[in-house]
Short mmCIF file of C-alpha atoms in Angstrom, two decimals:
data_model
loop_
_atom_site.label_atom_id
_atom_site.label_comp_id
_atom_site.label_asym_id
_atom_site.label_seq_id
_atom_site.Cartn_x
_atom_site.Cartn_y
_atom_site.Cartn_z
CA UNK M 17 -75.97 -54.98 51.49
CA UNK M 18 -75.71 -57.87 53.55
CA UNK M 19 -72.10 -57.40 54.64
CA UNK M 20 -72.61 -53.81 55.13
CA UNK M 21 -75.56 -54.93 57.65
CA UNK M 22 -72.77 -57.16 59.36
CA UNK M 23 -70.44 -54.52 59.80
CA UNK M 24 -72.39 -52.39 61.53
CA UNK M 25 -74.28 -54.62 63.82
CA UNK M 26 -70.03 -55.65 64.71
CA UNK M 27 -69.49 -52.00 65.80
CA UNK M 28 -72.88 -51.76 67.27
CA UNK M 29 -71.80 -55.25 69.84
CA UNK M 30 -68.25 -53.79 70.32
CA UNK M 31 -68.23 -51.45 73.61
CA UNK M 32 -66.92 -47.99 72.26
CA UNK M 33 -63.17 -46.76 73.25
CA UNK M 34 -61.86 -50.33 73.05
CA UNK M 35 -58.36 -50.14 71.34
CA UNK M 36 -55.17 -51.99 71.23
CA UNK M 37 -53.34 -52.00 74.21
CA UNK M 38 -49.93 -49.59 72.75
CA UNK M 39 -51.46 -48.79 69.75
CA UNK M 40 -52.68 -46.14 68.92
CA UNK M 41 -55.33 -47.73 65.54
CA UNK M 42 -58.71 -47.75 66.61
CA UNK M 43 -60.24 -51.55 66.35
CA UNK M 44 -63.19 -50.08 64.74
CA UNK M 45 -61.39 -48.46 61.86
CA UNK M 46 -58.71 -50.93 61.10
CA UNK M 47 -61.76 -53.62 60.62
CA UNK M 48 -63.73 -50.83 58.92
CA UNK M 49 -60.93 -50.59 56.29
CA UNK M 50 -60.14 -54.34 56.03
CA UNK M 51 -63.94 -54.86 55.23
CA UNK M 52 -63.86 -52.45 52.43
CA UNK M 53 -63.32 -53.77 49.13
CA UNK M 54 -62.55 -49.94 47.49
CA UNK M 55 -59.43 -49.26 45.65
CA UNK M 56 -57.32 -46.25 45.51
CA UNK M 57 -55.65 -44.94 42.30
CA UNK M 58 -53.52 -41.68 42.52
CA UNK M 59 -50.61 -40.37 41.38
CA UNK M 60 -49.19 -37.13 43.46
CA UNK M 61 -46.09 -35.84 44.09
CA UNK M 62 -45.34 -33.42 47.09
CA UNK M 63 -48.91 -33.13 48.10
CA UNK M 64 -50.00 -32.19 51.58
CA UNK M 65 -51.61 -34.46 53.70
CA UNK M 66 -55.34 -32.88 53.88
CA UNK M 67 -55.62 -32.56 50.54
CA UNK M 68 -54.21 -36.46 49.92
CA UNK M 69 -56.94 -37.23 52.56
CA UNK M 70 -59.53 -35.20 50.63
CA UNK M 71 -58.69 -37.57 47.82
CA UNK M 72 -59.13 -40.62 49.61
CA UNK M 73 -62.81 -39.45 50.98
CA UNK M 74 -63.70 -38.86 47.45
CA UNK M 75 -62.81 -42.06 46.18
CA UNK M 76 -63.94 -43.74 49.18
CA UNK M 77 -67.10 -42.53 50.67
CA UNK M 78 -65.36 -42.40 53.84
CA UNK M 79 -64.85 -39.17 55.71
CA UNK M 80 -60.76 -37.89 57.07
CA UNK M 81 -59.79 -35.12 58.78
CA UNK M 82 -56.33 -34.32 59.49
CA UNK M 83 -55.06 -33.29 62.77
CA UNK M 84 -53.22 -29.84 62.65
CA UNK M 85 -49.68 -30.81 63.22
CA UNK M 86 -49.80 -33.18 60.16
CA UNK M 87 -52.20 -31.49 57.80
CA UNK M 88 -49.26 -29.82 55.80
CA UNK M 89 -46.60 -33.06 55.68
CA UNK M 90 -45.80 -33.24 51.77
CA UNK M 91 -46.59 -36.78 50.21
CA UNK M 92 -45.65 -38.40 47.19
CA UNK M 93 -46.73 -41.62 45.88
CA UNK M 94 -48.54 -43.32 42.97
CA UNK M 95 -50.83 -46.03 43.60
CA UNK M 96 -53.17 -48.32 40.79
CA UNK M 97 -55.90 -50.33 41.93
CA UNK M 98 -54.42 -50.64 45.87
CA UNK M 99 -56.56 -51.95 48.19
CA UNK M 100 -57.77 -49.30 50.64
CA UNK M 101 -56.50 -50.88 54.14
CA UNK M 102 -53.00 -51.61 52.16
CA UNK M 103 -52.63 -48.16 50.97
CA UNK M 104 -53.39 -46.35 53.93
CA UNK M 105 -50.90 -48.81 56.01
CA UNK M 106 -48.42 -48.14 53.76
CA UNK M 107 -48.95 -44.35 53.77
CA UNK M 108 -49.06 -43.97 57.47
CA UNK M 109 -45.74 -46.12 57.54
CA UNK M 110 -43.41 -44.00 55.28
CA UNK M 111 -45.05 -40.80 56.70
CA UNK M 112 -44.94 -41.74 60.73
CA UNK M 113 -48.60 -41.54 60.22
CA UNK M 114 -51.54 -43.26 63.20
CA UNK M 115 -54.99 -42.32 62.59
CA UNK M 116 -58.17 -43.07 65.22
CA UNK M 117 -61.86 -43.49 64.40
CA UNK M 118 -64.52 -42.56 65.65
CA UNK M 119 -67.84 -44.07 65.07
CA UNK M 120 -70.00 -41.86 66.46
CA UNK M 121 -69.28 -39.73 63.88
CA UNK M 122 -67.90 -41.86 61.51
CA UNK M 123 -64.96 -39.71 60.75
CA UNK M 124 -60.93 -40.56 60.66
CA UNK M 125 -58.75 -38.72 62.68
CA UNK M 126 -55.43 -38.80 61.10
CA UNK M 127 -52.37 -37.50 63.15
CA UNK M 128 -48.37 -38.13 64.47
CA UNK M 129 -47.86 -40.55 66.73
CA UNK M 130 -48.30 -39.14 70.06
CA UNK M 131 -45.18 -39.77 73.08
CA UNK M 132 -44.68 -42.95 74.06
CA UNK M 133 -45.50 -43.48 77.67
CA UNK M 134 -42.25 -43.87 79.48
CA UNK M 135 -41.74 -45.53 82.64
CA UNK M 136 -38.48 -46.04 84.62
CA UNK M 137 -37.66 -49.25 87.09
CA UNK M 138 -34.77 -50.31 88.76
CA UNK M 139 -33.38 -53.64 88.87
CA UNK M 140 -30.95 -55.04 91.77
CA UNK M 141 -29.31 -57.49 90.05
CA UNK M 142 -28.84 -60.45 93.30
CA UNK M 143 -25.92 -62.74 91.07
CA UNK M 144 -24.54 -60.92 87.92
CA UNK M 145 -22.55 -57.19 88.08
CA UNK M 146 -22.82 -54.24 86.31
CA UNK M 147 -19.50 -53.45 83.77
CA UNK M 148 -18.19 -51.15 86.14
CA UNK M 149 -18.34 -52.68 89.52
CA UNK M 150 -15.74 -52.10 92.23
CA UNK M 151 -15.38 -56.18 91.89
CA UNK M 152 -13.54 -57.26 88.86
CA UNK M 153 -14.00 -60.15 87.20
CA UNK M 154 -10.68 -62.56 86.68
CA UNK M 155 -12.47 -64.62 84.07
CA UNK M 156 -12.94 -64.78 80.36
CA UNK M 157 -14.08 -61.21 78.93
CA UNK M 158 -17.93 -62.28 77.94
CA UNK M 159 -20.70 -60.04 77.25
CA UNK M 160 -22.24 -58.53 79.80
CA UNK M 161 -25.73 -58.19 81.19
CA UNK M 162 -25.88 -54.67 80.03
CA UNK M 163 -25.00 -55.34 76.69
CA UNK M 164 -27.77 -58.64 76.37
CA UNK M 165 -30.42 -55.92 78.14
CA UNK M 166 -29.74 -53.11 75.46
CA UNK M 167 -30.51 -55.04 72.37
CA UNK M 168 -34.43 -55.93 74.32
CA UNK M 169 -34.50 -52.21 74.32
CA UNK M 170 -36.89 -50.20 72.22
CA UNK M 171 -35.34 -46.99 70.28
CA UNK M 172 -37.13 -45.04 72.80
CA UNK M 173 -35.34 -46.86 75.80
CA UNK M 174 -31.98 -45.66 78.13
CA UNK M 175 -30.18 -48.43 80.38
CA UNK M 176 -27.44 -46.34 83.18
CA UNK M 177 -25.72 -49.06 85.60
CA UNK M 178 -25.04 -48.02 89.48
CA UNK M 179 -22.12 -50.00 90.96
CA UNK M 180 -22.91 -48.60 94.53
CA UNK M 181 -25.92 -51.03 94.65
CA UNK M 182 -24.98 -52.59 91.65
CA UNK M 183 -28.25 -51.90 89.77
CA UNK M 184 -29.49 -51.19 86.21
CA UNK M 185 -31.96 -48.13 85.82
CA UNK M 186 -33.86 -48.88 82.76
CA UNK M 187 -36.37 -45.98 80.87
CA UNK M 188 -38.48 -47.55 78.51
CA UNK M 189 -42.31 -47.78 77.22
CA UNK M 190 -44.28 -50.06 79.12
CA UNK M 191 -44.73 -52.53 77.06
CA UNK M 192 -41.06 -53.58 76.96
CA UNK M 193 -40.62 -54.39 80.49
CA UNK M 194 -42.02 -57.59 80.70
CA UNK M 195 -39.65 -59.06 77.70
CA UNK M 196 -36.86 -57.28 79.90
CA UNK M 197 -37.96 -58.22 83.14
CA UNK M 198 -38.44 -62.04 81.82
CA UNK M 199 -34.25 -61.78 80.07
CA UNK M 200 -33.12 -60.29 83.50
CA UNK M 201 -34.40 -63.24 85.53
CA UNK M 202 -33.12 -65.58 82.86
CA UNK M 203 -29.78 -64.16 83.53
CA UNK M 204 -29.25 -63.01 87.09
CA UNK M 205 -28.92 -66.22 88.51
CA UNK M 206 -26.45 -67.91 90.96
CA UNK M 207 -23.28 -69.51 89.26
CA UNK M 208 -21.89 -72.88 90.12
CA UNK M 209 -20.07 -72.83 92.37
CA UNK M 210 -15.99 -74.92 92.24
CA UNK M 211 -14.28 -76.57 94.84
CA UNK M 212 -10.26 -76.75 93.65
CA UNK M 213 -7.92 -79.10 95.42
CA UNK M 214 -4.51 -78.38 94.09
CA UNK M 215 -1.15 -80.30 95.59
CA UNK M 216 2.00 -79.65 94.20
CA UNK M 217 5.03 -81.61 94.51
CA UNK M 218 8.76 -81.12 93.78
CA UNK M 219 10.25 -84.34 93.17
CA UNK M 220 13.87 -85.50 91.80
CA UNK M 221 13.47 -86.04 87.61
CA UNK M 222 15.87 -89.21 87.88
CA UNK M 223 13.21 -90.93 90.23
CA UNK M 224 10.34 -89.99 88.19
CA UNK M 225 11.97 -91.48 85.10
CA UNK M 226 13.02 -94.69 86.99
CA UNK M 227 9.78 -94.99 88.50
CA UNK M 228 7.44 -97.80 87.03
CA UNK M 229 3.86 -97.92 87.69
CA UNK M 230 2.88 -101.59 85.83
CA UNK M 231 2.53 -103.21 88.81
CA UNK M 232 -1.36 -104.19 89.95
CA UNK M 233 -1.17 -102.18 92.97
CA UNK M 234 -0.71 -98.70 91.51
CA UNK M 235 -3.48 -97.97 88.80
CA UNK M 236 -1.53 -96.69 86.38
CA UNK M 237 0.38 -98.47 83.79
CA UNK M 238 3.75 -97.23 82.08
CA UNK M 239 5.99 -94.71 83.79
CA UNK M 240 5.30 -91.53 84.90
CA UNK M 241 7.88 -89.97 82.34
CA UNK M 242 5.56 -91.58 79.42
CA UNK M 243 2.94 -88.97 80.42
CA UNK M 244 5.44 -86.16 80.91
CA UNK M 245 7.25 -84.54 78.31
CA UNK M 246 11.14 -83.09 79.35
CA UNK M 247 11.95 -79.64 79.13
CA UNK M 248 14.89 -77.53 80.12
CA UNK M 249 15.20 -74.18 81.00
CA UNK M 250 18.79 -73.83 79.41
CA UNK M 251 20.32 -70.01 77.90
CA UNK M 252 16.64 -69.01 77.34
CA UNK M 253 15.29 -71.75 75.37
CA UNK M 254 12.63 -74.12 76.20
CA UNK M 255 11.88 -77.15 74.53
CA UNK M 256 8.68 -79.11 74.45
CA UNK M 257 6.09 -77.28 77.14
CA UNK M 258 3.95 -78.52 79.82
CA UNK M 259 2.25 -81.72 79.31
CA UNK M 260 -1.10 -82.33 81.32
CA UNK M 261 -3.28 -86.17 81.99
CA UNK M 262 -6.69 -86.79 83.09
CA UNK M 263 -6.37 -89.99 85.60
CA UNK M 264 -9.15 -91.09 87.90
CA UNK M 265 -8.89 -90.84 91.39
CA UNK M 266 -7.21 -94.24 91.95
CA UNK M 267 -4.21 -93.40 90.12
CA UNK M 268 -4.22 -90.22 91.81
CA UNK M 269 -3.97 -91.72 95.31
CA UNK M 270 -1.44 -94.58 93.93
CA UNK M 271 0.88 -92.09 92.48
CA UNK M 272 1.02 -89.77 95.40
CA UNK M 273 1.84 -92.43 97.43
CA UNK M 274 4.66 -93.79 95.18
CA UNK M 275 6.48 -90.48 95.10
CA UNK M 276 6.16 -90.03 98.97
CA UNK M 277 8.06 -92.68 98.97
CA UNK M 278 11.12 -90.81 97.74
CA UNK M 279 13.23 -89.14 100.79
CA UNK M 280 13.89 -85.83 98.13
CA UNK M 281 10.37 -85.41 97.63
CA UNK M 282 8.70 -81.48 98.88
CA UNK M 283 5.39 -80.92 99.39
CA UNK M 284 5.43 -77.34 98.57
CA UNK M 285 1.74 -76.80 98.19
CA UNK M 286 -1.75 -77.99 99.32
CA UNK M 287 -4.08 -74.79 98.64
CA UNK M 288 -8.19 -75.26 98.48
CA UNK M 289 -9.56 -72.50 96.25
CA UNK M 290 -13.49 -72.31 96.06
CA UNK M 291 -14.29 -69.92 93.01
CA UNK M 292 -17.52 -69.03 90.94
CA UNK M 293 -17.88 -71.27 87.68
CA UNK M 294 -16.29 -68.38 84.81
CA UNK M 295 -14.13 -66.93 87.68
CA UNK M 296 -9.99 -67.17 87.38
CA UNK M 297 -8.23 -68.97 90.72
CA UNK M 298 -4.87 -67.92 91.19
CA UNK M 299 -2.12 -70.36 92.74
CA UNK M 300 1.43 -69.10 92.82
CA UNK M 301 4.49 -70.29 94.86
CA UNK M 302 6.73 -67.23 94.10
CA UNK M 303 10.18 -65.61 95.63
CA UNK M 304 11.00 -61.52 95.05
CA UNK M 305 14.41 -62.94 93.83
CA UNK M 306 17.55 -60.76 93.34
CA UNK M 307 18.55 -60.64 90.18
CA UNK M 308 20.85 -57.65 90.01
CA UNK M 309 21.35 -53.80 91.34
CA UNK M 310 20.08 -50.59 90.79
CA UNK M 311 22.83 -47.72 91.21
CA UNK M 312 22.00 -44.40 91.45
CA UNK M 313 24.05 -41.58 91.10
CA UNK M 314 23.83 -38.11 92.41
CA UNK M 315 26.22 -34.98 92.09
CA UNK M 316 25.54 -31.69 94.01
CA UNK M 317 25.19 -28.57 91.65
CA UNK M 318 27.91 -26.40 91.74
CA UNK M 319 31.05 -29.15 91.05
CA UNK M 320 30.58 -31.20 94.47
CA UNK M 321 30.55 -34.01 95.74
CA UNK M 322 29.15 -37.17 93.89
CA UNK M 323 27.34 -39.62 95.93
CA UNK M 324 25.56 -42.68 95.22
CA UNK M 325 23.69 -45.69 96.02
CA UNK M 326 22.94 -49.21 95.54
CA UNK M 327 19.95 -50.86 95.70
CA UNK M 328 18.58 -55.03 94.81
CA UNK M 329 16.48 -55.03 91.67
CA UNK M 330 14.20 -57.92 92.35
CA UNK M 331 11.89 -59.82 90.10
CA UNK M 332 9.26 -62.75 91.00
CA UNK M 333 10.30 -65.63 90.17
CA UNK M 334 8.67 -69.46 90.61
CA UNK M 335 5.50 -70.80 89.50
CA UNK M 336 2.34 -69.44 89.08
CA UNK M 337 -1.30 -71.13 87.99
CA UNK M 338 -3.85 -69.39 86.66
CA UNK M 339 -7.37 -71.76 86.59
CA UNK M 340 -10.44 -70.64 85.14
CA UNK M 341 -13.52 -73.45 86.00
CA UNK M 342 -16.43 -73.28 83.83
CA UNK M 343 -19.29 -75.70 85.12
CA UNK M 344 -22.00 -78.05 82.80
CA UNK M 345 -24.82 -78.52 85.40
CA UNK M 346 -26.33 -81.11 83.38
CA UNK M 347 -23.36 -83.42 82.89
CA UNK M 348 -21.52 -82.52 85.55
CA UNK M 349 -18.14 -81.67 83.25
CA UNK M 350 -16.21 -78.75 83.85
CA UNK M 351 -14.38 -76.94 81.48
CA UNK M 352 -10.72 -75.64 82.44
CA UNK M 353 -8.45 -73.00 81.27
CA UNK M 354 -5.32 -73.29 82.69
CA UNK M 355 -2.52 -71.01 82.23
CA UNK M 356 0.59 -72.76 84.32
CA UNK M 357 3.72 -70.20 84.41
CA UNK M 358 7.27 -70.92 85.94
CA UNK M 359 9.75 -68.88 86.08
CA UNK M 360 13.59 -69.02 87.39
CA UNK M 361 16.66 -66.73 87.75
CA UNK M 362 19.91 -67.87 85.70
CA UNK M 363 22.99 -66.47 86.09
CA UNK M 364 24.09 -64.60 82.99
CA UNK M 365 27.59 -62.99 81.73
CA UNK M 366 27.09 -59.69 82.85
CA UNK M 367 28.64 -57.99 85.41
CA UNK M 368 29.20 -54.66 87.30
CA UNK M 369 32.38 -52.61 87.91
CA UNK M 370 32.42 -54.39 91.55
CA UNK M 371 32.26 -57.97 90.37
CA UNK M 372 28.36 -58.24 91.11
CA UNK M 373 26.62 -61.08 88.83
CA UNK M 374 23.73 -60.68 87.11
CA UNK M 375 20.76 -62.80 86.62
CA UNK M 376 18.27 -63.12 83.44
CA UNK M 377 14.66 -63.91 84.42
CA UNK M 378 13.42 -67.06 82.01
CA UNK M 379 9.83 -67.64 81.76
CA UNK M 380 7.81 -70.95 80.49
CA UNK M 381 4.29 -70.46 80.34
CA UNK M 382 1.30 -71.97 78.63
CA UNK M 383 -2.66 -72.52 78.03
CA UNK M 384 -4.55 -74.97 77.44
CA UNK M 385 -8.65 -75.94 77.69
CA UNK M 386 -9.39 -79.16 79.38
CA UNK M 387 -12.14 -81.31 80.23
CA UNK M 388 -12.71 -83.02 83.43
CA UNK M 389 -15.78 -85.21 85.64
CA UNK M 390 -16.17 -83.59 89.59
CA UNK M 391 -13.74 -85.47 90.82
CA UNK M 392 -11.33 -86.32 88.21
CA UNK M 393 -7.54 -85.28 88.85
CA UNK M 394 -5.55 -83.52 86.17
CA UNK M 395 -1.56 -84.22 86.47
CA UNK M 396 0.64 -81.03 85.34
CA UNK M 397 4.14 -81.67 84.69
CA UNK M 398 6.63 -80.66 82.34
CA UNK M 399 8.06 -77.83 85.13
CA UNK M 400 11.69 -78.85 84.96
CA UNK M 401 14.51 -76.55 86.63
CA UNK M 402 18.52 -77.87 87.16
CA UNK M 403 19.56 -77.75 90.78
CA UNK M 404 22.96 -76.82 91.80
CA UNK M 405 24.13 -78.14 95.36
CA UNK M 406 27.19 -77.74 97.02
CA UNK M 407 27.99 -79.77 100.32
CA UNK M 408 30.62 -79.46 102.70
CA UNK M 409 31.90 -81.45 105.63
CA UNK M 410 34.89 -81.08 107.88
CA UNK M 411 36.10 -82.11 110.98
CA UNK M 412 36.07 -79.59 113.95
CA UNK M 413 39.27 -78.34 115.10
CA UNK M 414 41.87 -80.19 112.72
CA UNK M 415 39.89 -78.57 109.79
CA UNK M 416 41.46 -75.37 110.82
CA UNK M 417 45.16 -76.26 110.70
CA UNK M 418 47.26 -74.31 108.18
CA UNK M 419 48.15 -76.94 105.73
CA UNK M 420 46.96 -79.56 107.34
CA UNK M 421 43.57 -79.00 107.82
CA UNK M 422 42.92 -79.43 104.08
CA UNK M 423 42.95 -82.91 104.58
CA UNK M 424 40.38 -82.74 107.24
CA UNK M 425 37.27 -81.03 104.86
CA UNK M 426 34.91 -81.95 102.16
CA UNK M 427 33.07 -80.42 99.36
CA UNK M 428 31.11 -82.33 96.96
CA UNK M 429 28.82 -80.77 93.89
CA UNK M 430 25.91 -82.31 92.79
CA UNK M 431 23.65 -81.34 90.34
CA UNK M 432 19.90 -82.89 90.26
CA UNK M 433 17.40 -81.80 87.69
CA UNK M 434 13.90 -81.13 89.89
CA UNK M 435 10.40 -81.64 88.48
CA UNK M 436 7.61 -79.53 89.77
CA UNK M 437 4.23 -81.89 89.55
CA UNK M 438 0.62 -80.74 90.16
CA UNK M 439 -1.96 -82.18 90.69
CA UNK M 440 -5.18 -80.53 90.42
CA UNK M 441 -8.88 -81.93 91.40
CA UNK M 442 -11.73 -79.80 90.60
CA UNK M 443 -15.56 -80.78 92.62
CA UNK M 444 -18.98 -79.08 92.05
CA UNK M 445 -19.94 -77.89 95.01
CA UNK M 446 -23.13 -78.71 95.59
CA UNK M 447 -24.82 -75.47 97.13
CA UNK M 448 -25.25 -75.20 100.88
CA UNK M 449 -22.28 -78.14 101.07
CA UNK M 450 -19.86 -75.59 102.00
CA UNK M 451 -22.49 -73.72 104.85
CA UNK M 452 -23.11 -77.23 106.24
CA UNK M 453 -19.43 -77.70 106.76
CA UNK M 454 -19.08 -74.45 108.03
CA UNK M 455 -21.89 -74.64 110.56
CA UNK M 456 -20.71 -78.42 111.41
CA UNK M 457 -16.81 -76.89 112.07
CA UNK M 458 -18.75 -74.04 114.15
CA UNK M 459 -20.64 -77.09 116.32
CA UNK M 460 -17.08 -78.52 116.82
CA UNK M 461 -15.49 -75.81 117.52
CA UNK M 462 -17.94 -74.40 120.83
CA UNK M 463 -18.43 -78.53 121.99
CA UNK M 464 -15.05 -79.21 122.10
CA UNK M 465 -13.65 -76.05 124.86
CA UNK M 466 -16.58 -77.25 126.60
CA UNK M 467 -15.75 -80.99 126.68
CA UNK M 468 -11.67 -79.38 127.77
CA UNK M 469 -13.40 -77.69 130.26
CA UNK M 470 -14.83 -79.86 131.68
CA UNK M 471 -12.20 -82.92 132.09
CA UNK M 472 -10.13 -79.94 133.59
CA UNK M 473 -12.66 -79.41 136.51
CA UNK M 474 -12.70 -82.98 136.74
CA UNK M 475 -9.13 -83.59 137.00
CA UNK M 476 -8.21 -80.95 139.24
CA UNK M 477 -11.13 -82.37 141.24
CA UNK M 478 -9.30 -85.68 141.37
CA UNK M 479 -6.03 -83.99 142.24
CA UNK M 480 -7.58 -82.90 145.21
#
């Protein structure tokens, strides 16, 4: 009696029509049942829902009515001595069954879920892109915003991407969007941004291997070929690959400065590449080599004439480097796939009917994941290619005598074996770094035509 007397001064306190926000169970009647301490006991097999309901009033004291699109679902189920509030929830479960009360009149309204309510928004993404945006990515092949948005998604929900304005229209219920909106945020933020210094080098392979490095002055300790591996590109095969060292900066500046030193030595290279952290750089020092022709052959109907014509088939040759940065904010590491490529044209056996040579295109190429500090240099070595050099001297005039002139001219062969090093030196850039140094270039650039302006008036004031 006492609880009863609770229960009803509860739903007396309670203002009416308060509900769940998204559901569609009544407060009032999900305590109602909870508070109950009846049991159901049936056992029915392809019953219809009003007269299941009629059941539970009878056993229950409490009064149902079923609405008219679910009065005549067929149940089945058999239940002993089941709490009221667990039967019903496990009724309405199976069945796709909500019910609301009301307590004016103390009834149950049983009934189908009504539509969700659906709303639509648009997010402009500021920092990620949609799958198919005009702007490809270069980098590793991770999953994508959409895909990470989808799973949040309820059953009910649709996700479209726009690449125009590179935007993802999302139609959910209401009540997902703030777990959406909240994973969007956490996601469509600015990436690191990578600052890569690269210098390459092409540098005789006899002075690397007699070049010694123990001395105090250099940094390093051993010789350079003790962190280099050979390899030849000879009749296709390659033997050991690249070969890659972390030094600090240094040894960087000490060996640089030691193979300047050698007269041979090319500087063939000193790009700066600022990329996104997860974005591929590309560095390539390449030649559209000839490596044989292309004849083509034409004959006009009717027996006639045959004419045709010969054209260079080309191929890219040299070295490429493909780097892929990937940045650790907190310990300021960065993570680098590198994919280093050379490749070279060497004459082969073939020939056409005219005597023209043929060359075979031989390809080295590589990956490997690294680990580096902002700063920290990575060598790259390993890209080895033999060097053919003819030289010839004469002496004007008496070279050309018949006979005679042989005595008078030169040729000497040499053949060098050339090592391609690279140095590469990755730095966090810290963001707004690179607009300051834009801005400050911008400064210099408008104060210094004034400055030559002025000392011109001046001088050809003076002249005067």
């Amino acid at each position: 009696m006492k609880k009863n007397i609770l229960v009803i001064l509860f739903l007396m306190l309670i203002p009416v029509g308060l509900s769940f926000p998204g559901d569609d169970i009544d407060i009032y009647g999900d305590y109602l049942l909870a508070s109950m301490e009846k049991t159901i006991s049936l056992d029915l097999e392809g019953a219809k829902l009003v007269d299941v309901l009629k059941l539970f009033s009878t056993q229950t004291g409490l009064n149902f009515v079923a609405a008219e699109e679910a009065r005549d679902k067929l149940i089945t189920l058999y239940m002993q001595d089941t709490p009221l509030k667990e039967a019903m929830d496990i009724i309405f479960e199976i069945n796709n069954l909500t019910y609301d009360y009301r307590p004016a009149a103390n009834i149950f309204v049983v009934k189908e879920p009504g539509n969700p309510d659906i709303e639509t928004k648009i997010y402009h993404l500021k920092n990620a892109r949609v799958t198919n945006s005009p702007i490809k990515s270069k980098g590793g092949e991770g999953m994508v915003i959409k895909d990470v948005v989808a799973n949040m998604m309820s059953s009910n929900g649709k996700l479209m991407e726009d690449p125009v304005t590179n935007s993802l229209v999302i139609r959910d219920v209401s009540s997902q969007f703030s777990q959406i909106e909240e994973l969007i945020n956490a996601l469509d933020v600015s990436c690191p941004k990578v600052m890569i210094e690269v210098e390459i080098l092409d540098v005789s392979r006899r002075f690397v291997d007699e070049l010694g490095m123990s001395n105090a002055s250099s940094g390093l300790s051993g010789t350079i070929s003790d962190i280099f591996t050979k390899f030849y590109l000879n009749q296709g095969h390659i033997l050991p690959p690249f070969r890659t060292a972390a030094i600090d900066f240094s040894s960087y500046t000490a060996a640089l400065k030691l193979l300047h030193t050698e007269a041979t030595t090319k500087i063939l290279a000193r790009p700066k590449i600022l990329t996104l952290s997860g974005e591929a750089a590309e560095i390539g020092i390449t030649t559209d080599e000839v490596v044989g022709t292309i004849r083509d052959t034409e004959t006009v109907e009717g027996g006639g004439a045959t004419t045709s014509t010969v054209t260079a088939d080309r191929a890219e040759t040299g070295v490429s480097l493909k780097v892929t940065p990937i940045v650790n904010l907190e310990t300021k590491e960065i993570t680098i796939s590198l994919e280093p490529s050379i490749k070279t044209a060497k004459a082969s056996s073939f020939s056409d009917e005219l005597g023209n040579e043929f060359n075979n295109i031989e390809e080295a190429s590589t990956k490997s994941l690294v680990k580096l500090k902002s700063g920290q240099t990575l060598l790259i070595g390993g890209l080895i290619k033999h060097q053919e050099t003819d030289s010839r001297a004469k002496i004007p005039f008496f070279s050309q005598i018949p006979f005679l002139g042989a005595f008078f001219r030169g040729k000497d062969s040499m053949d060098d074996d050339r090592e391609l090093l690279i140095f590469l030196t990755p730095h966090i850039a810290e963001e707004g770094t690179v607009l300051a140094k834009r801005e400050m270039r911008l400064r210099r650039e408008q104060i210094n035509p004034f400055r030559r302006r002025t000392i011109g008036i001046t001088l050809d004031k003076f002249s005067q």
